[in-house]
Coordinates of C-alpha atoms in Angstrom, one line a residue:
M952 CA 89.2 100.2 90.4
V953 CA 92.0 102.6 91.5
M954 CA 91.1 106.3 91.8
E955 CA 93.5 109.1 91.7
L956 CA 93.2 112.8 92.5
T957 CA 95.2 115.8 93.5
V958 CA 94.4 117.7 96.7
T959 CA 95.6 121.2 97.5
L960 CA 96.6 121.8 101.2
D961 CA 98.5 125.1 101.0
N962 CA 100.7 123.8 103.7
E963 CA 104.1 122.4 102.5
A964 CA 105.2 121.5 106.0
R965 CA 102.0 119.4 106.5
I966 CA 102.5 117.6 103.2
D967 CA 106.1 116.8 104.1
T968 CA 105.0 115.5 107.5
I969 CA 102.3 113.3 106.0
I970 CA 104.8 111.7 103.5
R971 CA 107.5 111.3 106.2
D972 CA 105.0 109.8 108.6
L973 CA 103.9 107.3 106.0
D974 CA 107.5 106.2 105.4
V975 CA 108.2 105.8 109.1
G976 CA 105.0 103.9 109.6
R977 CA 105.8 101.5 106.8
K978 CA 109.3 100.9 107.9
S979 CA 108.2 100.3 111.5
R980 CA 105.6 97.6 110.6
P981 CA 106.5 94.2 112.1
E982 CA 106.8 91.3 109.7
D983 CA 104.2 89.3 111.6
H984 CA 101.6 92.0 111.0
V985 CA 102.2 91.6 107.2
R986 CA 101.7 87.8 107.5
E987 CA 98.5 88.3 109.4
M988 CA 96.9 90.5 106.7
T989 CA 94.1 89.0 104.7
G990 CA 94.3 89.0 100.9
Y991 CA 91.8 91.8 100.9
W992 CA 94.0 94.2 102.8
K993 CA 97.3 93.1 101.0
H994 CA 95.6 94.0 97.7
H995 CA 94.2 97.3 98.8
L996 CA 97.3 98.5 100.5
S997 CA 99.3 97.9 97.4
K998 CA 97.1 100.4 95.6
I999 CA 97.6 103.3 97.9
H1000 CA 100.1 105.9 96.8
I1001 CA 100.8 109.4 97.9
E1002 CA 103.2 111.8 96.1
K1003 CA 104.1 115.4 96.6
V1004 CA 103.4 117.5 93.5
D1005 CA 104.7 120.9 94.7
S1006 CA 104.7 123.1 97.8
S1007 CA 100.9 123.1 98.0
R1008 CA 99.6 119.9 96.3
V1009 CA 99.7 116.2 96.9
T1010 CA 98.5 113.4 94.6
V1011 CA 96.8 110.4 96.3
S1012 CA 95.4 107.2 94.9
G1013 CA 93.8 104.0 96.2
E1014 CA 90.8 101.7 96.4
S1015 CA 89.5 100.6 99.8
G1016 CA 89.1 103.5 102.3
F1017 CA 89.7 106.0 99.5
Y1018 CA 86.5 108.0 99.9
F1019 CA 87.0 111.7 99.3
P1020 CA 83.4 113.1 99.3
G1021 CA 82.3 114.2 95.9
M1022 CA 85.7 113.6 94.4
T1023 CA 85.9 109.8 94.1
Y1024 CA 83.2 107.4 92.9
S1025 CA 81.3 110.6 92.1
G1026 CA 78.6 109.3 89.8
L1027 CA 77.4 106.4 91.9
D1028 CA 78.1 108.2 95.2
L1029 CA 75.8 111.0 94.2
L1030 CA 73.0 108.6 93.5
N1031 CA 73.5 107.0 96.8
T1032 CA 73.7 110.4 98.5
L1033 CA 70.3 111.4 97.1
Y1034 CA 68.8 108.1 98.0
K1035 CA 70.1 108.3 101.6
R1036 CA 69.0 111.9 101.9
F1037 CA 65.5 111.5 100.5
G1038 CA 64.7 107.8 99.9
L1039 CA 65.7 106.9 103.5
L1040 CA 64.6 110.2 105.0
R1041 CA 63.0 108.5 107.9
W1042 CA 66.4 107.5 109.2
I1043 CA 67.8 111.0 108.7
R1044 CA 64.8 112.8 110.1
G1045 CA 65.4 111.4 113.6
T1046 CA 68.9 112.9 113.9
R1047 CA 69.6 116.0 115.9
F1048 CA 72.7 116.8 114.0
D1049 CA 72.6 119.4 111.2
I1050 CA 76.2 119.6 110.0
S1051 CA 77.9 120.1 106.7
I1052 CA 81.3 119.0 105.2
P1053 CA 83.6 122.0 105.6
Q1054 CA 84.9 123.4 102.3
N1055 CA 88.2 125.1 101.3
R1056 CA 88.9 127.5 98.5
H1057 CA 90.5 124.9 96.3
Q1058 CA 88.2 121.9 96.3
K1059 CA 84.5 121.1 96.8
F1060 CA 83.9 118.2 99.1
G1061 CA 80.5 116.5 98.8
Y1062 CA 77.4 117.7 97.0
K1063 CA 75.4 120.8 97.9
I1064 CA 71.9 119.6 98.7
G1065 CA 69.5 121.6 100.8
G1066 CA 72.1 124.2 101.6
K1067 CA 74.5 121.6 103.1
F1068 CA 77.5 119.8 101.6
I1069 CA 76.9 116.1 102.2
S1070 CA 77.8 112.7 100.7
S1071 CA 76.7 109.1 101.2
D1072 CA 79.6 108.4 103.6
F1073 CA 79.1 111.6 105.5
L1074 CA 75.4 110.8 106.1
R1075 CA 76.4 107.3 107.1
S1076 CA 78.9 108.7 109.6
I1077 CA 76.2 111.1 111.0
H1078 CA 73.9 108.0 111.4
H1079 CA 76.6 106.1 113.3
A1080 CA 77.3 109.1 115.6
D1081 CA 73.6 109.5 116.2
N1082 CA 73.2 105.8 117.0
I1083 CA 76.0 106.0 119.6
I1084 CA 75.1 109.2 121.3
T1085 CA 71.3 108.7 121.4
R1086 CA 71.4 105.0 122.4
A1087 CA 74.1 105.7 125.1
E1088 CA 72.0 108.6 126.5
K1089 CA 68.9 106.4 126.7
A1090 CA 71.0 103.8 128.6
G1091 CA 72.2 106.5 131.0
D1092 CA 75.8 106.5 129.6
M1093 CA 76.1 110.0 128.2
L1094 CA 79.4 110.9 126.5
P1095 CA 81.3 113.8 128.1
E1096 CA 81.5 117.2 126.4
S1097 CA 85.1 116.5 125.5
P1098 CA 85.1 112.7 124.7
K1099 CA 88.1 110.6 123.7
V1100 CA 87.0 108.4 120.8
L1101 CA 88.9 105.6 119.1
E1102 CA 88.1 104.2 115.7
I1103 CA 89.6 101.0 114.2
G1104 CA 89.7 101.3 110.5
P1105 CA 88.7 105.0 110.0
G1106 CA 89.5 105.0 106.2
T1107 CA 89.7 108.6 105.0
G1108 CA 88.6 110.0 108.4
I1109 CA 85.0 111.0 107.7
Q1110 CA 83.7 109.6 111.0
A1111 CA 86.5 111.4 112.7
L1112 CA 85.4 114.6 111.0
V1113 CA 81.8 114.1 112.1
F1114 CA 82.8 113.7 115.8
N1115 CA 85.1 116.7 115.6
L1116 CA 82.2 118.8 114.2
L1117 CA 79.9 117.6 117.0
F1118 CA 82.4 117.8 119.9
K1119 CA 84.8 120.7 119.3
K1120 CA 87.2 119.6 122.1
S1121 CA 87.2 115.9 121.4
V1122 CA 90.3 113.8 120.9
Y1123 CA 89.9 111.2 118.1
Y1124 CA 92.3 108.2 117.8
L1125 CA 92.5 106.8 114.3
V1126 CA 93.9 103.2 114.3
D1127 CA 94.7 101.8 110.8
F1128 CA 97.4 100.8 108.4
P1129 CA 100.0 103.6 107.9
E1130 CA 98.9 103.9 104.3
T1131 CA 95.3 104.5 105.2
L1132 CA 96.2 106.9 108.0
A1133 CA 98.1 109.0 105.3
L1134 CA 94.9 109.2 103.3
A1135 CA 93.0 110.4 106.4
S1136 CA 95.6 113.0 107.2
V1137 CA 95.3 114.4 103.7
F1138 CA 91.5 114.6 103.9
L1139 CA 91.4 116.1 107.4
S1140 CA 94.1 118.6 106.6
A1141 CA 92.1 119.7 103.6
V1142 CA 88.7 120.1 105.3
V1143 CA 89.8 121.3 108.8
P1144 CA 93.3 122.7 108.2
N1145 CA 93.5 124.4 111.6
K1146 CA 92.9 121.3 113.6
K1147 CA 95.9 119.7 115.2
I1148 CA 97.1 116.2 114.2
L1149 CA 99.5 114.1 116.2
F1150 CA 101.5 112.0 113.9
F1151 CA 103.0 108.6 114.7
D1152 CA 106.5 109.9 114.0
E1153 CA 106.0 112.6 116.7
W1154 CA 104.5 110.5 119.5
Q1155 CA 106.8 107.5 118.9
S1156 CA 109.6 109.4 120.5
N1157 CA 107.4 110.9 123.1
P1158 CA 104.6 108.5 124.1
E1159 CA 103.3 110.8 126.8
L1160 CA 101.7 112.8 124.0
L1161 CA 99.2 110.0 123.5
T1162 CA 97.3 111.2 126.6
S1163 CA 97.5 114.9 125.7
N1164 CA 94.3 116.9 125.2
E1165 CA 96.0 119.3 122.9
Y1166 CA 95.4 117.4 119.7
D1167 CA 92.2 116.9 117.7
F1168 CA 93.3 113.7 115.9
V1169 CA 95.9 111.1 116.9
L1170 CA 97.3 108.7 114.2
V1171 CA 98.1 105.2 115.5
P1172 CA 99.3 102.5 113.2
N1173 CA 97.3 99.3 113.9
Y1174 CA 100.4 97.4 115.0
A1175 CA 101.0 100.1 117.7
I1176 CA 97.6 100.1 119.3
A1177 CA 99.2 98.4 122.4
Q1178 CA 101.1 101.6 123.1
I1179 CA 97.8 103.5 123.9
P1180 CA 97.6 103.7 127.7
S1181 CA 94.8 101.9 129.5
D1182 CA 91.5 103.4 130.5
V1183 CA 91.7 106.6 128.4
V1184 CA 89.0 106.2 125.7
H1185 CA 85.2 106.8 126.3
V1186 CA 83.9 105.0 123.1
A1187 CA 85.4 102.9 120.4
I1188 CA 84.1 102.4 116.9
N1189 CA 84.5 99.9 114.0
T1190 CA 82.4 100.0 110.9
V1191 CA 82.6 97.7 107.9
S1192 CA 86.3 96.6 108.4
M1193 CA 86.3 93.9 111.0
Q1194 CA 84.3 91.9 108.5
E1195 CA 87.4 92.0 106.3
M1196 CA 89.7 90.7 109.1
N1197 CA 90.6 87.2 110.3
Y1198 CA 89.5 86.0 113.7
S1199 CA 93.0 86.4 115.2
T1200 CA 93.1 90.1 114.3
I1201 CA 89.5 90.7 115.6
G1202 CA 90.4 88.9 118.8
M1203 CA 93.5 91.1 119.2
Y1204 CA 91.4 94.3 118.8
F1205 CA 88.8 93.1 121.3
T1206 CA 91.5 92.4 123.9
Q1207 CA 93.0 95.9 123.4
L1208 CA 89.6 97.6 123.6
R1209 CA 88.8 96.0 126.9
R1210 CA 92.1 97.5 128.2
I1211 CA 91.9 100.9 126.5
L1212 CA 88.3 101.8 127.2
K1213 CA 87.3 103.4 130.4
S1214 CA 84.1 102.7 132.2
P1215 CA 81.4 102.3 130.9
A1216 CA 83.6 101.0 128.0
L1217 CA 81.3 101.6 125.1
F1218 CA 82.1 99.8 121.8
Y1219 CA 80.0 100.5 118.7
Q1220 CA 80.4 98.3 115.6
C1221 CA 78.5 97.9 112.3
N1222 CA 79.6 95.0 110.2
R1223 CA 78.1 92.3 108.0
D1224 CA 76.7 89.3 109.7
K1225 CA 78.6 87.1 107.2
K1226 CA 81.4 87.9 104.8
M1227 CA 83.4 85.6 102.6
D1228 CA 86.9 86.5 101.5
G1229 CA 88.8 83.3 101.3
I1230 CA 87.5 82.4 104.8
L1231 CA 84.0 82.9 106.2
I1232 CA 83.9 85.6 108.9
E1233 CA 80.7 85.6 111.0
L1234 CA 79.6 88.3 113.4
A1235 CA 78.2 85.7 115.7
Q1236 CA 81.8 84.4 116.2
Y1237 CA 83.2 87.8 117.4
P1238 CA 84.8 87.3 120.8
Y1239 CA 82.1 89.0 122.9
M1240 CA 81.9 87.8 126.5
D1241 CA 78.8 86.6 128.4
S1242 CA 79.4 89.6 130.8
D1243 CA 79.3 92.1 127.9
M1244 CA 76.0 94.0 127.9
H1245 CA 74.5 94.9 124.5
I1246 CA 72.7 98.2 124.8
Y1247 CA 71.2 97.4 121.5
K1248 CA 71.9 95.0 118.5
E1249 CA 69.9 95.2 115.3
K1250 CA 70.0 95.1 111.5
D1251 CA 71.1 98.5 110.2
A1252 CA 68.8 99.3 107.4
F1253 CA 70.5 102.7 106.7
C1254 CA 73.8 101.0 106.0
K1255 CA 72.5 98.0 104.2
N1256 CA 70.4 99.9 101.7
S1257 CA 72.4 101.5 98.8
I1258 CA 71.2 101.8 95.3
F1259 CA 74.6 101.0 93.7
M1260 CA 77.9 99.6 94.7
R1261 CA 80.4 102.4 94.1
K1262 CA 83.2 100.1 93.1
C1263 CA 81.3 97.6 91.0
F1264 CA 82.7 98.7 87.7
G1265 CA 85.3 96.3 86.5
R1266 CA 84.2 93.6 88.9
F1267 CA 81.3 92.1 87.1
P1268 CA 80.8 90.5 83.6
L1269 CA 79.8 92.8 80.8
L1270 CA 76.2 92.8 79.6
C1271 CA 76.0 93.8 76.0
H1272 CA 79.5 95.3 76.4
I1273 CA 78.2 97.5 79.2
Q1274 CA 79.0 97.1 82.9
I1275 CA 75.9 97.6 84.9
P1276 CA 75.8 98.6 88.6
I1277 CA 73.9 96.1 90.8
I1278 CA 71.9 96.3 94.0
K1279 CA 74.1 96.0 97.0
S1280 CA 73.5 92.9 99.1
G1281 CA 74.4 91.9 102.6
T1282 CA 73.0 92.3 106.1
Q1283 CA 74.7 95.1 108.1
C1284 CA 74.2 94.7 111.9
S1285 CA 74.9 97.4 114.5
Y1286 CA 75.8 96.7 118.1
L1287 CA 76.4 99.2 120.9
T1288 CA 78.0 97.3 123.8
V1289 CA 79.2 98.0 127.3
M1290 CA 82.4 95.9 127.3
A1291 CA 83.4 93.9 130.3
K1292 CA 86.8 94.9 131.6
K1293 CA 89.2 92.0 132.1

């Protein structure tokens, strides 16, 4: 189900930059990367559209990765937010992080609950951040005060926002399709308008910018990940997107992460143990090496348990002419791993 909304940024130059960067990213995409896409991603990329309305507003639409807190999938997302906040309170209670989605004067992002603006995806991103930071500390691998973080498949950028709120001087690399990076740049520009974003079109002509500490967010098209220098990132993240890739693409990312990550080379991922989309993708077949050390690996109850699938409408048969949300199934597994360097 395609969602569409209009976002106000009050920054015409930023809107023009986002649209230009999307155009450059699409035109620069190699043909072999198009052929490597699964049917899932080909379908969802075709649904993403971004259009300038006027000097302060942009219209965006899409399906996968199109999660603007409190503005898309609102009805089902609110139910899941309440369930995550109160029904799964034992997972939230353990976190040290008491943060809220920043607001601007034009839109409300998330739902105001207990004095904080939150959403299901925002709580999930806090959960992932807490998993990474707490487990790494227990293993003696504390993140620095100004970490460099890389996420494969960041979607709208909610995980990037959470790390930026927790680490004010962090640098966050977002690696995704140009279309999805455009959605992330719209969302991040709306909630943290004063943060600096390094766009692909800017660093493509000056690759040295990729190692600069002057930017909060760095946009890297997935086909350009090889241009990120070696040994620069403290921790890498992937949640619920490798399960949608083929083994060739997963293998490529593992190879790049072993190069890009600096010691202790932490990689956190949360994906389904099995996912069928034309071909069966199994977590057990991910290309971990015998020399990789798993700090922990377990079923992720927080991510598995949702009351409703937000995008179920239109995907299931009618029952008495009514489409009914169903319980979400699947086993989400979280790993935090010290990756062996090749």
